[in-house]
PDB file of N, CA and C in Angstrom:
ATOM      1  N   UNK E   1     126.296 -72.005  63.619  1.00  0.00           N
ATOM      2  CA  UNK E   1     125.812 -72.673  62.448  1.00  0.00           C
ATOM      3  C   UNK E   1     124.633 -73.598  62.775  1.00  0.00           C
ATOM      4  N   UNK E   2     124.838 -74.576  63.898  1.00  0.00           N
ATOM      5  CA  UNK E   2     123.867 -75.437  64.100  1.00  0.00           C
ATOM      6  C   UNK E   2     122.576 -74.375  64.899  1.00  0.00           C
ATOM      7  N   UNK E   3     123.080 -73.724  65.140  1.00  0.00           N
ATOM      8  CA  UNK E   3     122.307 -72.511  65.714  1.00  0.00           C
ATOM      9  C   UNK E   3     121.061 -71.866  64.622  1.00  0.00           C
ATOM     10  N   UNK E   4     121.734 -71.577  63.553  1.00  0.00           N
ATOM     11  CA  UNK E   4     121.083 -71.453  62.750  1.00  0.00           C
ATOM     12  C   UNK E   4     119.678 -72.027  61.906  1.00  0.00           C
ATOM     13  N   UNK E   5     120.556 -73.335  61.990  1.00  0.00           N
ATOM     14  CA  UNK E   5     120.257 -74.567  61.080  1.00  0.00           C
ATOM     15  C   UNK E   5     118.519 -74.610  62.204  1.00  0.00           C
ATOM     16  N   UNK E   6     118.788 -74.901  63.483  1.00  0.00           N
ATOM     17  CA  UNK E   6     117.373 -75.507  64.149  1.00  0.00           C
ATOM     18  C   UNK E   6     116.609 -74.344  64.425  1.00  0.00           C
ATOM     19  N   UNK E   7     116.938 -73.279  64.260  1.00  0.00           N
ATOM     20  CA  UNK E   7     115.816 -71.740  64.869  1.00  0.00           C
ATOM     21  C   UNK E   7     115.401 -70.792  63.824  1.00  0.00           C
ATOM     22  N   UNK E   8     116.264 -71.498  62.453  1.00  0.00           N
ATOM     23  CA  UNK E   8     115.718 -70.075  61.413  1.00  0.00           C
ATOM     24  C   UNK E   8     115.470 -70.866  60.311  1.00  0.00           C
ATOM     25  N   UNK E   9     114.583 -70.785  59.366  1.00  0.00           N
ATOM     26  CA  UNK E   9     114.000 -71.808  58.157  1.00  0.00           C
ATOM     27  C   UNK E   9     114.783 -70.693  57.047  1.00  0.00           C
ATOM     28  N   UNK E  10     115.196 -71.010  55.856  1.00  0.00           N
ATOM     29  CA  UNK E  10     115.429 -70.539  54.812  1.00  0.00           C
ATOM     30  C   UNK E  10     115.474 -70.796  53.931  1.00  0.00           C
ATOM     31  N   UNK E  11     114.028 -70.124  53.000  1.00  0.00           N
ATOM     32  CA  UNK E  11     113.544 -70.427  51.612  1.00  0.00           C
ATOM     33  C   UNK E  11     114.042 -69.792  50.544  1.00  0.00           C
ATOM     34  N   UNK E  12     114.570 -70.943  49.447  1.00  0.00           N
ATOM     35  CA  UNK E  12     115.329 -70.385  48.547  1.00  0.00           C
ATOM     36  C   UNK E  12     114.141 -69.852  47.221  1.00  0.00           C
ATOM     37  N   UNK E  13     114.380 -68.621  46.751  1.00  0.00           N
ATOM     38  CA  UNK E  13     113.982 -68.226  45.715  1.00  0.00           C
ATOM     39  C   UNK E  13     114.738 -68.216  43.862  1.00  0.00           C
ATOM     40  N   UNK E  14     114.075 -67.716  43.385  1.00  0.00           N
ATOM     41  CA  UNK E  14     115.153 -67.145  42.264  1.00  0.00           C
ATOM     42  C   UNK E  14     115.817 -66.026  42.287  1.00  0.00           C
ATOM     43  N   UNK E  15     114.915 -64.960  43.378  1.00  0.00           N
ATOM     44  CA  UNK E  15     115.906 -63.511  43.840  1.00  0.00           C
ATOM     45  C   UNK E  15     116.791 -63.568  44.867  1.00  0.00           C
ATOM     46  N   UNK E  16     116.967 -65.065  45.491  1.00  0.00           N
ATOM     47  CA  UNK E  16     117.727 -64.996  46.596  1.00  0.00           C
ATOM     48  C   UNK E  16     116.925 -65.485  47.696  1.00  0.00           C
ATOM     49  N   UNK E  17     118.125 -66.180  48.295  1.00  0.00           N
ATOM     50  CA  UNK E  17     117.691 -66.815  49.378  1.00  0.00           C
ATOM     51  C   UNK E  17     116.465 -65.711  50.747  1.00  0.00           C
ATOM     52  N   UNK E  18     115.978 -66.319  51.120  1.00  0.00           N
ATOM     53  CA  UNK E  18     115.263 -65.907  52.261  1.00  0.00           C
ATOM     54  C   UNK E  18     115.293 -66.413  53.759  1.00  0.00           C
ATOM     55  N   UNK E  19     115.713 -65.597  54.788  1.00  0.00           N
ATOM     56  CA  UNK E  19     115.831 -66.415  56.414  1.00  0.00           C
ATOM     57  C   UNK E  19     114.729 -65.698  57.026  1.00  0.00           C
ATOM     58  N   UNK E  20     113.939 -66.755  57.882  1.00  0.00           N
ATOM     59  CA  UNK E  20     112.894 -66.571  58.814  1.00  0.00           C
ATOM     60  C   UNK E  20     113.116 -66.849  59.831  1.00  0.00           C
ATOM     61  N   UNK E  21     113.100 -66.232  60.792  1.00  0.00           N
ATOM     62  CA  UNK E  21     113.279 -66.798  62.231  1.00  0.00           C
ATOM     63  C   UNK E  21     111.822 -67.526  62.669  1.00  0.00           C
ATOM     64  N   UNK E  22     112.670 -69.025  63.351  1.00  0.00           N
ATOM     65  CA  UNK E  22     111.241 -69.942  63.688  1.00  0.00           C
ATOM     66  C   UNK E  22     110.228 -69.356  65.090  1.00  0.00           C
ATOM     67  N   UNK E  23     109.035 -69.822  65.175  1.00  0.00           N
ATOM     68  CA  UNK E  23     108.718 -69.696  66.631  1.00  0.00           C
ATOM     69  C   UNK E  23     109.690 -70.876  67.303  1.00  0.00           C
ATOM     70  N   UNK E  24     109.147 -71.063  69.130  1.00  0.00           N
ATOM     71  CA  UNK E  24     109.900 -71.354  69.090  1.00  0.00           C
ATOM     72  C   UNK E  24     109.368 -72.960  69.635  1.00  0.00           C
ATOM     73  N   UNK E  25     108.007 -73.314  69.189  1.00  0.00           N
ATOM     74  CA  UNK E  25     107.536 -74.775  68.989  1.00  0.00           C
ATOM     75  C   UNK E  25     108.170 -75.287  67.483  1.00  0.00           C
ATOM     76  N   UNK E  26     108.541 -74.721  67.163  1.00  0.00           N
ATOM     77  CA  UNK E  26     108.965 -75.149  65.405  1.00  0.00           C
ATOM     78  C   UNK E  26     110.141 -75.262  65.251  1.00  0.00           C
ATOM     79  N   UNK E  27     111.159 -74.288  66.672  1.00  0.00           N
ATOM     80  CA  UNK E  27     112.985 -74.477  66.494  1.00  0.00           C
ATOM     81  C   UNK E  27     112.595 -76.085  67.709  1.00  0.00           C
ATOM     82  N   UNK E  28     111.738 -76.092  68.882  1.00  0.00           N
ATOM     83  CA  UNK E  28     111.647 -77.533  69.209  1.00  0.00           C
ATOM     84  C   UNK E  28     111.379 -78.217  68.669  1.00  0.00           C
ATOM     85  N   UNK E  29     110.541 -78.685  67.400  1.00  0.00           N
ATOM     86  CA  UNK E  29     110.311 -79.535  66.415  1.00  0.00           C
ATOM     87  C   UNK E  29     111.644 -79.930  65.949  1.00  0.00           C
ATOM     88  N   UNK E  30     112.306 -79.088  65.255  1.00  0.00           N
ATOM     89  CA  UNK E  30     113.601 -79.530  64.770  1.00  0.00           C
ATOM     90  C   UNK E  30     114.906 -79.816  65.394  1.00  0.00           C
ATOM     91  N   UNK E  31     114.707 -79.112  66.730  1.00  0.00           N
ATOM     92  CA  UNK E  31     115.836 -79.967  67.538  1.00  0.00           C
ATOM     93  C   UNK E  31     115.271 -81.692  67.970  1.00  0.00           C
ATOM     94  N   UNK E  32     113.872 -81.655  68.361  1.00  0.00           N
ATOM     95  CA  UNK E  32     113.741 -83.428  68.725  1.00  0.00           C
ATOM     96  C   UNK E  32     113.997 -83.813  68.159  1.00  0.00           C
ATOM     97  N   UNK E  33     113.998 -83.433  66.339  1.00  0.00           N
ATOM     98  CA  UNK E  33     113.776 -84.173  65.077  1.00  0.00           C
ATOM     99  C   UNK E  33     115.472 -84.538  65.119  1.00  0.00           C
ATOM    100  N   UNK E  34     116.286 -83.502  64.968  1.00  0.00           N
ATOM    101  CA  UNK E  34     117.049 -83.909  65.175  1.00  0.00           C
ATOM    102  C   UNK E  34     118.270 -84.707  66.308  1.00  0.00           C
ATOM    103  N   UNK E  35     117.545 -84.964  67.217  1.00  0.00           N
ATOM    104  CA  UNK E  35     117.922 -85.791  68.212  1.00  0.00           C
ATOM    105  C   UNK E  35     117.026 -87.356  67.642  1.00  0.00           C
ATOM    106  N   UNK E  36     116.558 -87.469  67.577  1.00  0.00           N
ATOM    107  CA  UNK E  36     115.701 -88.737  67.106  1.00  0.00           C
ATOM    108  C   UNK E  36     116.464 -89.012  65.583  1.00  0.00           C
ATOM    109  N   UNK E  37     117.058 -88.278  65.079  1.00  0.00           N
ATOM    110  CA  UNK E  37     117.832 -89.143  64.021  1.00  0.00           C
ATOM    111  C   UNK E  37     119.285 -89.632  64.183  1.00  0.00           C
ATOM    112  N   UNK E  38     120.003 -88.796  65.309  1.00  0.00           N
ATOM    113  CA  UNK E  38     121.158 -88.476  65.229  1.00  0.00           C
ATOM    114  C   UNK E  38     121.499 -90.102  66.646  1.00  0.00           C
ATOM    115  N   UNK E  39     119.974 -90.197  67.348  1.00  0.00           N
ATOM    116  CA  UNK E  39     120.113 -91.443  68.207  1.00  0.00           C
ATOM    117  C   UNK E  39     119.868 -92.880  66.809  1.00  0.00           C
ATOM    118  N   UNK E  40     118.878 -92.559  66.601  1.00  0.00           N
ATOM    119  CA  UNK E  40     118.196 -93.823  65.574  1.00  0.00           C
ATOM    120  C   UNK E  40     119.488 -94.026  64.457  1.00  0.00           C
ATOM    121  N   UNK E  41     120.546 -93.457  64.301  1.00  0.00           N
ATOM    122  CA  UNK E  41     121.596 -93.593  63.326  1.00  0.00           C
ATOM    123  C   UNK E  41     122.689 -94.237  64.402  1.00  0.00           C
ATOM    124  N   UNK E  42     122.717 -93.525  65.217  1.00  0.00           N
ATOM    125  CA  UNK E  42     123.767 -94.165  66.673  1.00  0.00           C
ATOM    126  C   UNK E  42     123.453 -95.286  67.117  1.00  0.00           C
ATOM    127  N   UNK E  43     121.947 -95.890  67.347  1.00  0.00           N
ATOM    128  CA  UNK E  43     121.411 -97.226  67.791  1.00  0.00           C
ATOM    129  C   UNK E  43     122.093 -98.187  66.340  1.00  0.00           C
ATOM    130  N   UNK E  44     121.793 -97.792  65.159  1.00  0.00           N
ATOM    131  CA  UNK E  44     121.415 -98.980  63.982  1.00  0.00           C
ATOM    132  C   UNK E  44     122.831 -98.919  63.387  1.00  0.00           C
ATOM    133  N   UNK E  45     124.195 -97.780  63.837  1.00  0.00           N
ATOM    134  CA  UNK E  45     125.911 -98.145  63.663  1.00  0.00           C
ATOM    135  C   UNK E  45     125.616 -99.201  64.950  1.00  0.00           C
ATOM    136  N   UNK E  46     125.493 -99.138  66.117  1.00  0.00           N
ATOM    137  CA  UNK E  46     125.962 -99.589  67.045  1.00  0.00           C
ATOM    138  C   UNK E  46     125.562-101.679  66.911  1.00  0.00           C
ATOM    139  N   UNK E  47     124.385-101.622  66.858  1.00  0.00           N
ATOM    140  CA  UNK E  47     123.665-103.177  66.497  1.00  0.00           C
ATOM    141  C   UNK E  47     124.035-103.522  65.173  1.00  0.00           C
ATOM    142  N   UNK E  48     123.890-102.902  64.093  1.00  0.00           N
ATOM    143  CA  UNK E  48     124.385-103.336  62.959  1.00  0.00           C
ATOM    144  C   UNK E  48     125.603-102.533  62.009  1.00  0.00           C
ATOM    145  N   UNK E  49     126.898-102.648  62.363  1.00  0.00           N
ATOM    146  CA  UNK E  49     127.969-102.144  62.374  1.00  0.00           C
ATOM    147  C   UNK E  49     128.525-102.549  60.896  1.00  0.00           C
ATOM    148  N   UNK E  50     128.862-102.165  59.969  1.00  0.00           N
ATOM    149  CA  UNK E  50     129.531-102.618  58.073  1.00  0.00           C
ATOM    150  C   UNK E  50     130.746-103.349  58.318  1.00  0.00           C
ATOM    151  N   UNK E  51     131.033-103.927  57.971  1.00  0.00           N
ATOM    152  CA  UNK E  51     132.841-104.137  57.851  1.00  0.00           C
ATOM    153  C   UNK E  51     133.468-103.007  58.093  1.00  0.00           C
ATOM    154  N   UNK E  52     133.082-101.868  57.479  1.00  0.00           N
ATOM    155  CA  UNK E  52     134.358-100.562  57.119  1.00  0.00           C
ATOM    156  C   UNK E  52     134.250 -99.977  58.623  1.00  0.00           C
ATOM    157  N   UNK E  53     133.337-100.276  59.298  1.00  0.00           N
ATOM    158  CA  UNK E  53     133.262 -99.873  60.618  1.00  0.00           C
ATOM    159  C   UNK E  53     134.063-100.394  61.508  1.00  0.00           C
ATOM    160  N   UNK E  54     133.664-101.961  61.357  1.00  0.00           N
ATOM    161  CA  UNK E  54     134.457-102.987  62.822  1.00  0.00           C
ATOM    162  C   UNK E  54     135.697-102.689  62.113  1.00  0.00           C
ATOM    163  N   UNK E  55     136.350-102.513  61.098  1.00  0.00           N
ATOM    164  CA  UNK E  55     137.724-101.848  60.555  1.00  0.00           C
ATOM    165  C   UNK E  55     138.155-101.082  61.119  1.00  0.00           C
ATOM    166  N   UNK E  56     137.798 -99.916  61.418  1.00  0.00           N
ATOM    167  CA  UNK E  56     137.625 -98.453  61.928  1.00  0.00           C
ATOM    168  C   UNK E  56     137.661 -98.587  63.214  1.00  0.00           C
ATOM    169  N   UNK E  57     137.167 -99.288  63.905  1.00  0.00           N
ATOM    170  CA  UNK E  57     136.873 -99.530  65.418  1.00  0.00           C
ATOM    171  C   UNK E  57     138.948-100.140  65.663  1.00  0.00           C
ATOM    172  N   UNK E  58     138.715-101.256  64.685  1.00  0.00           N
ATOM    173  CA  UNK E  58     139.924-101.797  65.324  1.00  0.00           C
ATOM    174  C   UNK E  58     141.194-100.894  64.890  1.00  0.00           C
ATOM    175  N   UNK E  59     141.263 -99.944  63.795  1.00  0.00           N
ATOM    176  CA  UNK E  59     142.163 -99.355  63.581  1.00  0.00           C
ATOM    177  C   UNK E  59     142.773 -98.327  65.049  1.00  0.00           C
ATOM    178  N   UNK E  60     141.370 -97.921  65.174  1.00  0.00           N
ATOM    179  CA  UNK E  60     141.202 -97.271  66.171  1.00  0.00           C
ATOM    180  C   UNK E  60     141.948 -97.559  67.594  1.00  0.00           C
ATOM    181  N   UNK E  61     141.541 -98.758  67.989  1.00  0.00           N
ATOM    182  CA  UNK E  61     141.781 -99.862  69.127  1.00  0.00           C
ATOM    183  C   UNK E  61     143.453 -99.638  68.983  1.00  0.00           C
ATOM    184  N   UNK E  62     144.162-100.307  67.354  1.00  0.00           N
ATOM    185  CA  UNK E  62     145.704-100.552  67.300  1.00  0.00           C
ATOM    186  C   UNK E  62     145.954 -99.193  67.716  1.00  0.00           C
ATOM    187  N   UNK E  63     146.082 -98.010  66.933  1.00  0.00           N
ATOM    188  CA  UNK E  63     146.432 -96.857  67.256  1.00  0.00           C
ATOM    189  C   UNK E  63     146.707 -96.161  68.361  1.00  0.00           C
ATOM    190  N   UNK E  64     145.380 -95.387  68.946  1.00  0.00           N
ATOM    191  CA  UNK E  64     144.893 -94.980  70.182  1.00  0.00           C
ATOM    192  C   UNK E  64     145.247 -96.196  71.296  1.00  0.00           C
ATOM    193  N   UNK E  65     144.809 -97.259  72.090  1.00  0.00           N
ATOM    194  CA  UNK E  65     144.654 -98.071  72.810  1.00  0.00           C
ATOM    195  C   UNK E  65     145.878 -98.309  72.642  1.00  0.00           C
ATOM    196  N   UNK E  66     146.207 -99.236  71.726  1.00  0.00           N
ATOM    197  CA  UNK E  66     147.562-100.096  72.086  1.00  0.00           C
ATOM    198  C   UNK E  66     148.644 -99.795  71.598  1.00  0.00           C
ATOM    199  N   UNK E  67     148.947 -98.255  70.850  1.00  0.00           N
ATOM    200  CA  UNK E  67     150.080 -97.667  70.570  1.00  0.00           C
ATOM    201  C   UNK E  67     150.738 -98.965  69.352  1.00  0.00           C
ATOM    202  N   UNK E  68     150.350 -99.144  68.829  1.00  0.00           N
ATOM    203  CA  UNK E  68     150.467-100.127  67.387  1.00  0.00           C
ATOM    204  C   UNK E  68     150.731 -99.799  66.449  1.00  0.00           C
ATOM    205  N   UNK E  69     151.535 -99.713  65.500  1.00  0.00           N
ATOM    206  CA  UNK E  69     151.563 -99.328  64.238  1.00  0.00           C
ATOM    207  C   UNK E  69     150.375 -99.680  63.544  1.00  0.00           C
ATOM    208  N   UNK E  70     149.911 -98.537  62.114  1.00  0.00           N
ATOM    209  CA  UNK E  70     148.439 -98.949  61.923  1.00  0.00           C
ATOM    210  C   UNK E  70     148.596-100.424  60.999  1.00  0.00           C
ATOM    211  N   UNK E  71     149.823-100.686  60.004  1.00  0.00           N
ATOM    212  CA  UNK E  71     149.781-102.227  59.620  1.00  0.00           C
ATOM    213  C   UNK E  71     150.297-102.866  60.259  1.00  0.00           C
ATOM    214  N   UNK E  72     150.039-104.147  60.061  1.00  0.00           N
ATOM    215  CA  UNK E  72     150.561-105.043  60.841  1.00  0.00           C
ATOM    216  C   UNK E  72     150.658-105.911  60.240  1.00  0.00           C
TER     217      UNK E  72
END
């Protein structure tokens, strides 16, 4: 699938979809591209983390780590 997704472009019509296979400066375009988002989303959870996250982290922590029931 992800296979797909970075080496073949596919333009949708009204008769139906269309798949092109990329060269293969254009399937590297879209793999950096997608490494440069998939870090820049991993950097900006990691420094600036929501509540529902540090939640998640610690649910995580009780569970996994310290064998905790998840309320407490």
């Amino acid at each position: 699938m992800m296979e797909d997704s970075l080496c073949k472009r596919v333009i949708v019509t009204p008769d139906g979809n269309i798949t092109k296979p990329l060269d293969p400066e254009s399937a590297a375009s879209n793999r950096d591209a997608l490494a440069k988002t998939v870090y820049s989303r991993l950097f900006d959870w990691y420094v600036n983390p929501t509540p529902e996250t540090k939640m998640n982290i610690l649910t995580i922590i009780r569970q996994k780590l310290l064998c905790l029931p998840q309320e407490l």
